[in-house]
Short mmCIF file of C-alpha atoms in Angstrom, two decimals:
data_model
loop_
_atom_site.label_atom_id
_atom_site.label_comp_id
_atom_site.label_asym_id
_atom_site.label_seq_id
_atom_site.Cartn_x
_atom_site.Cartn_y
_atom_site.Cartn_z
CA VAL A 20 15.31 -14.39 1.90
CA THR A 21 15.08 -10.50 2.99
CA ALA A 22 14.97 -11.91 6.63
CA ARG A 23 17.83 -14.60 6.14
CA SER A 24 20.17 -12.32 4.65
CA PHE A 25 19.41 -9.66 7.03
CA GLY A 26 20.47 -12.36 9.71
CA SER A 27 23.23 -13.09 8.02
CA LYS A 28 24.30 -9.58 7.49
CA ASP A 29 24.44 -10.57 3.72
CA GLU A 30 23.83 -6.77 2.46
CA LYS A 31 24.25 -7.39 -1.36
CA LEU A 32 21.78 -10.20 -1.10
CA LEU A 33 19.35 -8.12 1.27
CA LYS A 34 19.22 -5.31 -1.53
CA LYS A 35 18.71 -7.65 -4.04
CA SER A 36 15.70 -9.18 -2.33
CA VAL A 37 13.98 -5.53 -2.06
CA ALA A 38 14.71 -4.43 -5.12
CA SER A 39 13.21 -7.52 -6.22
CA SER A 40 10.25 -7.08 -4.14
CA LEU A 41 9.91 -3.61 -5.21
CA VAL A 42 10.06 -4.30 -9.18
CA ILE A 43 7.61 -7.57 -8.72
CA GLY A 44 5.09 -5.67 -6.64
CA ILE A 45 5.20 -2.26 -8.59
CA VAL A 46 5.04 -4.46 -11.96
CA VAL A 47 1.83 -6.71 -10.42
CA SER A 48 0.44 -3.75 -8.63
CA ILE A 49 -0.01 -1.82 -12.12
CA GLY A 50 -1.00 -5.11 -13.84
CA LEU A 51 -3.67 -5.83 -11.31
CA THR A 52 -4.70 -1.89 -11.67
CA LEU A 53 -5.28 -2.11 -15.43
CA ILE A 54 -7.17 -5.49 -15.09
CA GLY A 55 -9.16 -4.01 -12.54
CA LEU A 56 -10.29 -1.21 -13.94
CA ILE A 57 -10.42 -2.77 -17.49
CA PHE A 58 -12.69 -5.62 -16.10
CA LEU A 59 -14.43 -3.97 -13.01
CA GLN A 60 -17.95 -3.04 -15.09
CA PRO A 61 -18.41 -6.50 -16.84
CA LEU A 62 -17.33 -8.40 -12.98
CA LEU A 63 -20.23 -6.42 -11.58
CA HIS A 64 -22.66 -7.46 -14.05
CA LEU A 65 -21.09 -11.17 -14.32
CA LEU A 66 -21.75 -10.83 -10.36
CA ASN A 67 -25.47 -9.83 -10.95
CA THR A 68 -24.65 -6.74 -8.94
CA PRO A 69 -28.33 -4.99 -8.72
CA ALA A 70 -28.94 -2.30 -11.00
CA ASN A 71 -30.01 0.13 -8.13
CA ILE A 72 -26.48 0.32 -6.77
CA ILE A 73 -23.99 -0.89 -9.37
CA ASP A 74 -22.97 2.90 -10.27
CA GLU A 75 -22.04 3.23 -6.35
CA ALA A 76 -20.74 0.14 -6.24
CA TYR A 77 -18.54 0.79 -9.48
CA SER A 78 -17.65 3.87 -8.10
CA TYR A 79 -16.02 2.83 -4.79
CA ILE A 80 -14.36 -0.31 -6.43
CA PHE A 81 -12.92 1.76 -9.22
CA PHE A 82 -11.25 3.89 -6.33
CA ILE A 83 -10.18 1.27 -4.32
CA VAL A 84 -8.37 -0.58 -7.46
CA LEU A 85 -7.08 2.67 -8.55
CA PHE A 86 -4.74 2.79 -5.19
CA ILE A 87 -3.61 -0.99 -5.49
CA ILE A 88 -0.07 0.68 -5.50
CA VAL A 89 -0.37 2.36 -2.43
CA MET A 90 -1.86 -0.73 -0.50
CA PHE A 91 1.39 -2.36 -2.00
CA ALA A 92 3.65 0.07 -0.93
CA TYR A 93 2.16 -0.08 2.71
CA ASN A 94 2.55 -3.94 2.71
CA LEU A 95 6.20 -3.86 1.38
CA CYS A 96 7.25 -1.19 4.16
CA ALA A 97 5.60 -3.65 6.77
CA GLY A 98 6.85 -6.76 5.52
CA LEU A 99 10.34 -5.45 5.29
CA MET A 100 9.98 -4.18 9.14
CA ARG A 101 8.80 -7.70 10.11
CA ALA A 102 11.78 -9.37 7.98
CA ILE A 103 14.37 -7.31 9.97
CA GLY A 104 12.80 -8.47 13.34
CA ASN A 105 10.34 -5.47 14.22
CA SER A 106 7.09 -6.73 14.03
CA VAL A 107 5.84 -4.18 16.43
CA MET A 108 5.78 -0.81 14.32
CA PRO A 109 3.74 -2.18 11.68
CA LEU A 110 1.36 -3.43 13.96
CA VAL A 111 1.35 0.63 15.73
CA PHE A 112 1.01 1.76 12.28
CA LEU A 113 -2.16 -0.50 11.60
CA VAL A 114 -3.92 0.72 14.90
CA VAL A 115 -2.81 4.40 14.54
CA SER A 116 -4.51 3.92 10.71
CA SER A 117 -7.64 2.01 12.29
CA VAL A 118 -8.49 4.72 14.65
CA LEU A 119 -8.33 7.35 12.52
CA ASN A 120 -10.50 5.18 10.00
CA ILE A 121 -13.04 5.28 13.05
CA ILE A 122 -12.57 8.61 13.30
CA PHE A 123 -13.11 9.67 9.79
CA THR A 124 -15.92 7.64 9.04
CA ILE A 125 -18.00 9.11 11.97
CA ILE A 126 -16.84 12.39 10.55
CA PHE A 127 -17.40 11.82 6.86
CA SER A 128 -20.30 9.77 6.98
CA TYR A 129 -22.55 12.38 5.24
CA SER A 130 -20.55 12.29 1.92
CA ARG A 131 -19.81 8.72 0.23
CA LEU A 132 -17.11 11.19 -2.20
CA LEU A 133 -15.48 12.10 0.90
CA PHE A 134 -15.11 8.68 2.53
CA ARG A 135 -13.46 7.16 -0.14
CA TYR A 136 -11.06 9.97 0.08
CA CYS A 137 -10.81 9.23 3.47
CA THR A 138 -9.76 5.58 2.88
CA PHE A 139 -7.34 6.68 0.27
CA ILE A 140 -5.60 9.31 3.02
CA ILE A 141 -5.45 6.30 5.62
CA LEU A 142 -3.65 4.32 3.07
CA MET A 143 -1.04 7.28 2.59
CA ILE A 144 -0.92 7.77 6.25
CA LYS A 145 0.26 4.38 6.92
CA VAL A 146 2.46 4.26 3.93
CA ASN A 147 4.27 7.47 4.93
CA LEU A 148 4.32 6.44 8.70
CA GLY A 149 6.32 3.59 7.17
CA GLU A 150 8.37 5.98 5.14
CA ILE A 151 9.57 8.09 8.18
CA TYR A 152 9.92 5.21 10.36
CA HIS A 153 12.52 3.58 7.52
CA GLU A 154 14.27 6.58 7.00
CA LYS A 155 15.11 7.34 11.15
CA ASN A 156 15.98 3.59 11.32
CA THR A 157 17.54 3.07 8.06
CA LEU A 158 19.34 -0.15 7.32
CA PHE A 159 21.36 1.61 4.48
CA ASN A 160 23.38 5.04 4.72
CA GLU A 161 22.98 5.15 0.85
CA THR A 162 20.66 7.19 -1.60
CA TRP A 163 18.63 4.97 -3.52
CA THR A 164 20.80 5.66 -6.83
CA ASP A 165 23.40 3.60 -5.04
CA PHE A 166 21.24 0.98 -3.64
CA VAL A 167 19.73 0.37 -7.17
CA GLN A 168 23.28 0.35 -8.47
CA SER A 169 24.57 -1.72 -6.19
CA THR A 170 21.57 -4.82 -6.86
CA THR A 171 22.93 -5.08 -10.57
#
């Protein structure tokens, strides 16, 4: 829908499409986060996770589930860029974050806690790269309030 409305220069439908993606994504991300946090321990037991690693597995997956919203934000940015015909920049962001992930893994491999924070930091870098790119190459010269009001 976003790509079609962008191609046909239908700004109203484009704004509705983006706003709908944002709202649905936030609601689903929050829902998945809550479900993940509530049912993570029972799921690990259901999967017969060995007792000697269950605490570590819980800690690691808890951290990942906690930041589902950040993963959504990156995927939304990348998806919107692809929808308007720019498939190169999401790939560039992915390559940059992969290289940083390798570097951080080497540097912080001695500490599992720091390694988890590095995963979050890399996700945030991807999101920020996407947002910076969107600001510099914006489709709309409007504020967020104008954008939300035009979709209602």
